[in-house]
């Protein structure tokens, strides 16, 4: 029963961007030990594109092991505190290193303890998720002290650094030249775009993978048929995180109703409960309504691409103006 409830979460789809990202992370990990130069890489993408999932997957391949000599923690993975301070970040890192006194000590003491623990545990890679919190969009401020601390930490411990975050985190790297210089071209996790053939095919293949998993337990319409794939695209904006969210809802609803049938109408309801309302786009007809226009006009696609973007955030215009030129990461990735 439990495994059916988690069927969507436990399906990992090795789509191209995911596999490429994972490979690059693995490469950084395996060369971290003997690298002369620091290895730093960013995983960047819109919300719900799978950034956390790809770094998690890499971290899970190199798990913590408790041996007679103590703990080995090859990859230290933390989330940036929402208002990052050196003390707060060091505490999160100590906590992930399983230090029972993670909260105690001054900034200096915590840093010292952290370096010692990382050396003892053979830590080779540091992963920092939600890296955009290093940049405060509201005030346009970068947490420079924490960024500098991080740079020194990485230099001294010689671990590879992986940061993952929303596109706004490019600003952090851009405005900290020393940090930027250490970074490779980023791993970009995409939102799939229906208008581009290869991305449409990739998205359809993802649907096929979920359909394969679900049909072992449920009878449901083929998600990867041309028509359903388009409806699913319009329902999720090409974001894998919205797809999993609405499919999970469909599974829960079917389980609660004690049925192994997921009908077209059930998908409509699940989507409404999981995505539509949250997105506030209730005025658009449901992609699972019978009268939903199945024609991919530019106007429709344009509005679908806004799914999952948060209108309440201030426009990025201010940021662009301040940054002026292309960010270092953009320049690096263009080469
Ligand atoms: N390759 C994949 N196969 C299956 N599920 C995936 C895959 N990538 C992401 N997901 C699922 O999509 C959801 C969103 O992914 P994730 O949390 O990694 O996105 P994110 O980019 O980190 O989002 P946020 O910016 O909001 O933190 C999760 O439930 C995750 O398990
Ligand atoms: Mg995430």
Coordinates of C-alpha atoms and ligand atoms in Angstrom, one line a residue:
X1 CA 0.0 0.0 0.0
X2 CA 2.7 2.4 1.1
X3 CA 4.7 1.8 -2.1
X4 CA 1.6 2.6 -4.3
X5 CA 1.1 5.8 -2.4
X6 CA 4.7 6.8 -3.2
X7 CA 4.7 5.5 -6.7
X8 CA 5.1 9.0 -8.3
X9 CA 7.9 10.0 -6.0
X10 CA 9.7 6.7 -6.4
X11 CA 9.7 7.0 -10.2
X12 CA 12.9 8.6 -11.3
X13 CA 12.9 9.7 -14.9
X14 CA 16.4 9.9 -16.4
X15 CA 15.6 12.6 -18.9
X16 CA 18.5 14.1 -20.9
X17 CA 19.1 17.2 -18.8
X18 CA 18.9 15.1 -15.6
X19 CA 21.4 12.6 -16.8
X20 CA 23.8 15.2 -18.2
X21 CA 23.6 17.1 -14.9
X22 CA 24.1 14.0 -12.9
X23 CA 27.1 13.0 -15.0
X24 CA 28.7 16.4 -14.5
X25 CA 28.2 16.3 -10.8
X26 CA 29.7 12.8 -10.7
X27 CA 32.7 14.0 -12.7
X28 CA 33.3 16.9 -10.2
X29 CA 33.0 14.4 -7.3
X30 CA 35.4 11.9 -8.7
X31 CA 38.0 14.5 -9.6
X32 CA 37.6 16.5 -6.4
X33 CA 40.2 14.7 -4.4
X34 CA 43.2 15.4 -6.5
X35 CA 42.2 18.7 -8.1
X36 CA 44.7 21.5 -7.8
X37 CA 42.2 24.2 -8.6
X38 CA 38.9 24.5 -6.8
X39 CA 35.9 22.8 -8.5
X40 CA 32.7 24.7 -8.3
X41 CA 29.5 24.2 -10.3
X42 CA 26.0 25.6 -10.1
X43 CA 22.7 23.9 -10.9
X44 CA 20.3 26.5 -12.1
X45 CA 16.7 26.4 -13.1
X46 CA 13.3 27.7 -12.5
X47 CA 11.3 26.4 -9.6
X48 CA 10.2 22.8 -9.9
X49 CA 12.6 21.8 -12.7
X50 CA 14.4 19.2 -10.6
X51 CA 17.5 20.9 -9.2
X52 CA 17.2 19.4 -5.8
X53 CA 16.4 16.0 -7.2
X54 CA 19.5 15.9 -9.3
X55 CA 21.8 16.9 -6.4
X56 CA 20.0 14.5 -4.1
X57 CA 20.5 11.7 -6.5
X58 CA 24.2 12.3 -6.7
X59 CA 24.4 12.6 -2.9
X60 CA 22.6 9.3 -2.5
X61 CA 25.1 7.5 -4.6
X62 CA 27.8 8.5 -2.1
X63 CA 26.0 7.9 1.3
X64 CA 27.3 8.5 4.8
X65 CA 28.9 5.4 6.2
X66 CA 29.5 4.6 9.9
X67 CA 32.7 2.5 10.3
X68 CA 35.0 1.6 13.1
X69 CA 37.0 4.8 12.5
X70 CA 33.8 6.9 12.7
X71 CA 31.7 8.6 10.1
X72 CA 32.5 9.0 6.5
X73 CA 30.5 11.7 4.9
X74 CA 31.6 12.0 1.2
X75 CA 29.0 14.6 0.4
X76 CA 27.7 17.3 2.7
X77 CA 24.4 18.6 1.6
X78 CA 22.6 21.5 3.1
X79 CA 19.9 24.1 2.3
X80 CA 20.8 27.8 2.6
X81 CA 19.0 29.3 5.6
X82 CA 16.4 31.8 4.4
X83 CA 18.4 34.7 5.7
X84 CA 21.9 33.3 5.5
X85 CA 24.5 34.3 8.1
X86 CA 27.9 32.7 8.5
X87 CA 26.8 31.3 11.9
X88 CA 23.5 30.0 10.5
X89 CA 25.1 28.3 7.5
X90 CA 27.9 26.9 9.6
X91 CA 25.3 25.5 12.0
X92 CA 23.3 23.9 9.1
X93 CA 26.5 22.3 7.9
X94 CA 27.5 21.1 11.3
X95 CA 24.1 19.7 11.7
X96 CA 24.4 17.8 8.5
X97 CA 27.8 16.6 9.7
X98 CA 25.8 15.1 12.7
X99 CA 27.6 17.3 15.2
X100 CA 25.4 17.1 18.4
X101 CA 26.6 20.6 19.3
X102 CA 25.8 22.2 16.0
X103 CA 24.1 25.2 17.5
X104 CA 26.8 26.1 20.0
X105 CA 29.9 28.3 19.7
X106 CA 30.9 31.5 18.0
X107 CA 31.2 32.0 14.3
X108 CA 35.0 31.2 14.6
X109 CA 34.5 28.1 16.7
X110 CA 31.8 26.7 14.4
X111 CA 34.0 27.3 11.4
X112 CA 37.0 25.6 13.0
X113 CA 34.9 22.6 14.1
X114 CA 33.4 22.3 10.7
X115 CA 36.7 22.1 9.0
X116 CA 37.9 19.5 11.4
X117 CA 34.8 17.4 11.0
X118 CA 34.9 17.6 7.3
X119 CA 38.5 16.5 7.2
X120 CA 37.9 13.6 9.6
X121 CA 34.8 12.5 7.6
X122 CA 36.6 12.6 4.3
X123 CA 34.1 15.1 2.9
X124 CA 34.8 15.6 -0.8
X125 CA 31.9 17.7 -1.9
X126 CA 29.7 20.4 -0.4
X127 CA 26.2 20.9 -1.9
X128 CA 24.3 24.0 -1.1
X129 CA 20.7 24.1 -2.2
X130 CA 18.5 27.2 -2.3
X131 CA 21.5 29.2 -3.1
X132 CA 19.3 32.1 -4.3
X133 CA 19.0 33.0 -0.6
X134 CA 22.5 34.5 -0.9
X135 CA 20.8 37.2 -2.9
X136 CA 18.0 39.2 -1.5
X137 CA 15.8 40.2 -4.4
X138 CA 13.9 42.7 -2.3
X139 CA 16.9 44.8 -1.4
X140 CA 19.1 43.7 -4.3
X141 CA 21.7 42.8 -1.8
X142 CA 24.2 39.9 -1.9
X143 CA 25.2 38.3 1.3
X144 CA 28.9 39.1 0.6
X145 CA 30.3 38.1 4.0
X146 CA 28.7 34.6 3.7
X147 CA 29.8 34.3 0.1
X148 CA 33.4 35.2 1.1
X149 CA 33.3 32.8 4.0
X150 CA 32.1 30.1 1.6
X151 CA 34.9 30.8 -0.9
X152 CA 37.5 30.5 1.9
X153 CA 35.9 27.4 3.2
X154 CA 36.1 25.7 -0.2
X155 CA 39.7 26.8 -0.7
X156 CA 40.8 25.6 2.6
X157 CA 39.0 22.3 2.8
X158 CA 39.6 21.6 -0.9
X159 CA 36.1 20.2 -1.4
X160 CA 34.1 20.5 -4.6
X161 CA 31.3 23.0 -4.3
X162 CA 27.9 22.5 -5.8
X163 CA 25.3 25.3 -5.5
X164 CA 21.7 24.9 -6.7
X165 CA 19.2 27.6 -7.0
X166 CA 16.8 29.8 -9.0
X167 CA 18.2 31.8 -11.9
X168 CA 18.5 34.8 -9.5
X169 CA 21.5 33.1 -7.9
X170 CA 23.6 33.9 -10.9
X171 CA 23.7 37.4 -9.4
X172 CA 25.6 36.1 -6.4
X173 CA 28.3 34.6 -8.5
X174 CA 28.4 37.5 -10.9
X175 CA 29.0 40.0 -8.1
X176 CA 31.6 38.0 -6.3
X177 CA 34.4 37.9 -8.8
X178 CA 36.6 35.4 -6.9
X179 CA 33.7 33.0 -6.5
X180 CA 32.7 33.4 -10.1
X181 CA 36.2 32.6 -11.3
X182 CA 36.0 29.2 -9.6
X183 CA 32.8 28.1 -11.4
X184 CA 32.4 25.9 -14.4
X185 CA 29.6 26.5 -16.8
X186 CA 26.3 25.8 -15.0
X187 CA 24.1 22.7 -15.2
X188 CA 20.8 24.1 -16.4
X189 CA 17.6 22.3 -15.5
X190 CA 15.0 23.1 -18.1
X191 CA 11.3 23.8 -18.3
X192 CA 10.3 21.9 -21.3
X193 CA 8.9 23.9 -24.2
X194 CA 6.2 22.5 -26.5
X195 CA 7.2 24.7 -29.4
X196 CA 10.6 23.0 -29.6
X197 CA 10.4 19.5 -31.1
X198 CA 13.2 17.8 -29.1
X199 CA 11.8 19.3 -25.8
X200 CA 8.3 18.2 -26.7
X201 CA 9.6 14.7 -27.4
X202 CA 11.5 14.7 -24.1
X203 CA 8.4 15.8 -22.2
X204 CA 6.3 13.1 -23.9
X205 CA 9.0 10.5 -22.9
X206 CA 8.7 11.7 -19.3
X207 CA 5.0 11.2 -19.5
X208 CA 5.5 7.7 -20.9
X209 CA 7.8 6.9 -18.0
X210 CA 5.2 8.0 -15.4
X211 CA 2.5 6.2 -17.3
X212 CA 4.6 3.0 -17.2
X213 CA 4.9 3.2 -13.5
X214 CA 1.3 4.1 -12.8
X215 CA -0.3 1.5 -15.1
X216 CA 1.2 -1.3 -13.0
X217 CA -1.4 -0.3 -10.3
X218 CA -4.0 1.8 -12.1
X219 CA -6.0 1.9 -15.3
X220 CA -5.6 5.3 -16.8
X221 CA -5.6 7.1 -20.1
X222 CA -2.3 6.9 -22.0
X223 CA -0.5 10.0 -20.8
X224 CA 1.9 10.0 -23.7
X225 CA -0.6 10.0 -26.5
X226 CA -0.4 13.1 -28.7
X227 CA -3.5 14.6 -27.3
X228 CA -2.9 13.8 -23.6
X229 CA 0.7 14.9 -23.8
X230 CA -0.5 18.3 -25.0
X231 CA -3.0 18.5 -22.2
X232 CA -0.4 17.5 -19.7
X233 CA 2.0 20.1 -21.0
X234 CA -0.7 22.8 -20.7
X235 CA -1.5 21.5 -17.2
X236 CA 2.1 21.8 -16.0
X237 CA 3.8 24.4 -18.1
X238 CA 6.5 21.8 -18.9
X239 CA 7.6 21.7 -15.3
X240 CA 8.4 18.2 -14.1
X241 CA 7.6 19.2 -10.5
X242 CA 4.1 20.2 -11.4
X243 CA 3.6 17.0 -13.3
X244 CA 4.6 14.9 -10.3
X245 CA 2.4 17.0 -8.0
X246 CA -0.7 16.5 -10.1
X247 CA -0.1 12.8 -10.7
X248 CA 0.5 12.2 -7.0
X249 CA -2.8 13.9 -6.3
X250 CA -4.5 11.6 -8.8
X251 CA -3.0 8.6 -7.1
X252 CA -4.1 9.8 -3.7
X253 CA -7.6 10.5 -4.9
X254 CA -7.9 7.0 -6.5
X255 CA -6.5 5.4 -3.3
X256 CA -8.9 7.3 -1.1
X257 CA -11.8 6.3 -3.3
X258 CA -10.6 2.7 -3.2
X259 CA -10.4 2.3 -6.9
X260 CA -7.8 1.4 -9.4
X261 CA -9.3 3.5 -12.1
X262 CA -8.0 7.0 -12.9
X263 CA -10.3 8.5 -15.5
X264 CA -9.9 11.6 -17.7
X265 CA -12.3 13.4 -15.3
X266 CA -10.1 12.3 -12.3
X267 CA -7.1 13.8 -13.9
X268 CA -9.0 17.1 -14.3
X269 CA -10.0 17.1 -10.7
X270 CA -6.4 16.2 -9.5
X271 CA -5.0 18.9 -11.6
X272 CA -7.4 21.4 -10.3
X273 CA -6.6 20.5 -6.7
X274 CA -2.9 20.3 -7.2
X275 CA -1.9 23.0 -9.7
X276 CA -4.7 25.2 -11.0
X277 CA -5.8 26.7 -7.8
X278 CA -2.3 27.2 -6.5
X279 CA -1.4 29.0 -9.6
X280 CA -4.4 31.3 -9.5
X281 CA -5.0 30.7 -13.2
X282 CA -8.5 29.5 -12.6
X283 CA -9.9 31.7 -15.4
X284 CA -8.2 29.5 -18.1
X285 CA -10.3 26.4 -19.0
X286 CA -8.8 23.2 -17.5
X287 CA -6.5 21.4 -20.0
X288 CA -8.6 18.3 -19.0
X289 CA -11.9 19.9 -19.9
X290 CA -13.4 18.4 -23.0
X291 CA -13.7 21.8 -24.7
X292 CA -10.0 22.8 -24.1
X293 CA -8.6 24.0 -27.4
X294 CA -6.1 21.4 -28.5
X295 CA -4.4 23.7 -30.9
X296 CA -1.0 24.9 -29.9
X297 CA -1.3 28.6 -30.8
X298 CA 1.5 30.9 -29.9
X299 CA -0.9 32.8 -27.6
X300 CA -1.8 29.7 -25.7
X301 CA 1.8 28.5 -25.4
X302 CA 2.8 32.0 -24.2
X303 CA 0.4 31.8 -21.3
X304 CA 1.3 28.2 -20.5
X305 CA 5.0 29.2 -20.2
X306 CA 4.1 31.5 -17.3
X307 CA 2.8 28.6 -15.1
X308 CA 4.8 28.4 -12.0
X309 CA 6.3 31.8 -12.3
X310 CA 5.5 34.0 -9.3
X311 CA 3.9 37.2 -10.3
X312 CA 4.2 38.7 -6.8
X313 CA 8.0 39.0 -7.1
X314 CA 9.4 42.3 -8.2
X315 CA 10.4 42.4 -11.8
X316 CA 14.0 41.4 -12.6
X317 CA 14.4 44.7 -14.4
X318 CA 16.3 46.3 -11.5
X319 CA 18.7 43.4 -11.3
X320 CA 19.4 43.5 -15.0
X321 CA 20.1 47.2 -14.9
X322 CA 22.4 46.8 -12.0
X323 CA 24.3 43.9 -13.5
X324 CA 24.5 45.6 -16.9
X325 CA 26.5 43.0 -18.8
X326 CA 26.1 39.3 -19.1
X327 CA 26.8 37.4 -15.9
X328 CA 29.9 35.4 -15.6
X329 CA 28.0 32.1 -15.7
X330 CA 26.1 33.1 -18.8
X331 CA 29.4 34.0 -20.5
X332 CA 31.0 30.7 -19.4
X333 CA 28.1 28.7 -20.5
X334 CA 28.0 30.4 -23.9
X335 CA 31.5 29.2 -24.8
Ligands
LIG1 N1 14.1 13.3 -13.1 C1 13.0 13.2 -12.3 N2 12.2 12.1 -12.3 C2 11.2 12.1 -11.5 N3 10.7 13.1 -10.7 C3 11.5 14.2 -10.7 C4 12.6 14.4 -11.5 N4 13.1 15.6 -11.3 C5 12.3 16.2 -10.4 N5 11.3 15.4 -10.0 C6 10.3 15.7 -9.1 O1 9.7 16.9 -9.3 C7 9.5 17.6 -8.1 C8 10.3 18.9 -8.1 O2 11.7 18.6 -8.2 P1 12.7 19.4 -7.3 O3 12.2 19.6 -5.9 O4 14.0 18.8 -7.5 O5 12.7 20.8 -8.1 P2 13.5 22.1 -7.8 O6 14.0 22.6 -9.1 O7 14.5 21.9 -6.7 O8 12.4 23.1 -7.3 P3 12.5 24.4 -6.2 O9 13.3 25.5 -7.0 O10 11.1 24.8 -6.0 O11 13.3 23.9 -5.0 C9 10.0 16.7 -7.0 O12 8.8 16.1 -6.5 C10 10.9 15.7 -7.7 O13 10.9 14.5 -7.0
LIG2 MG1 14.7 22.6 -4.8

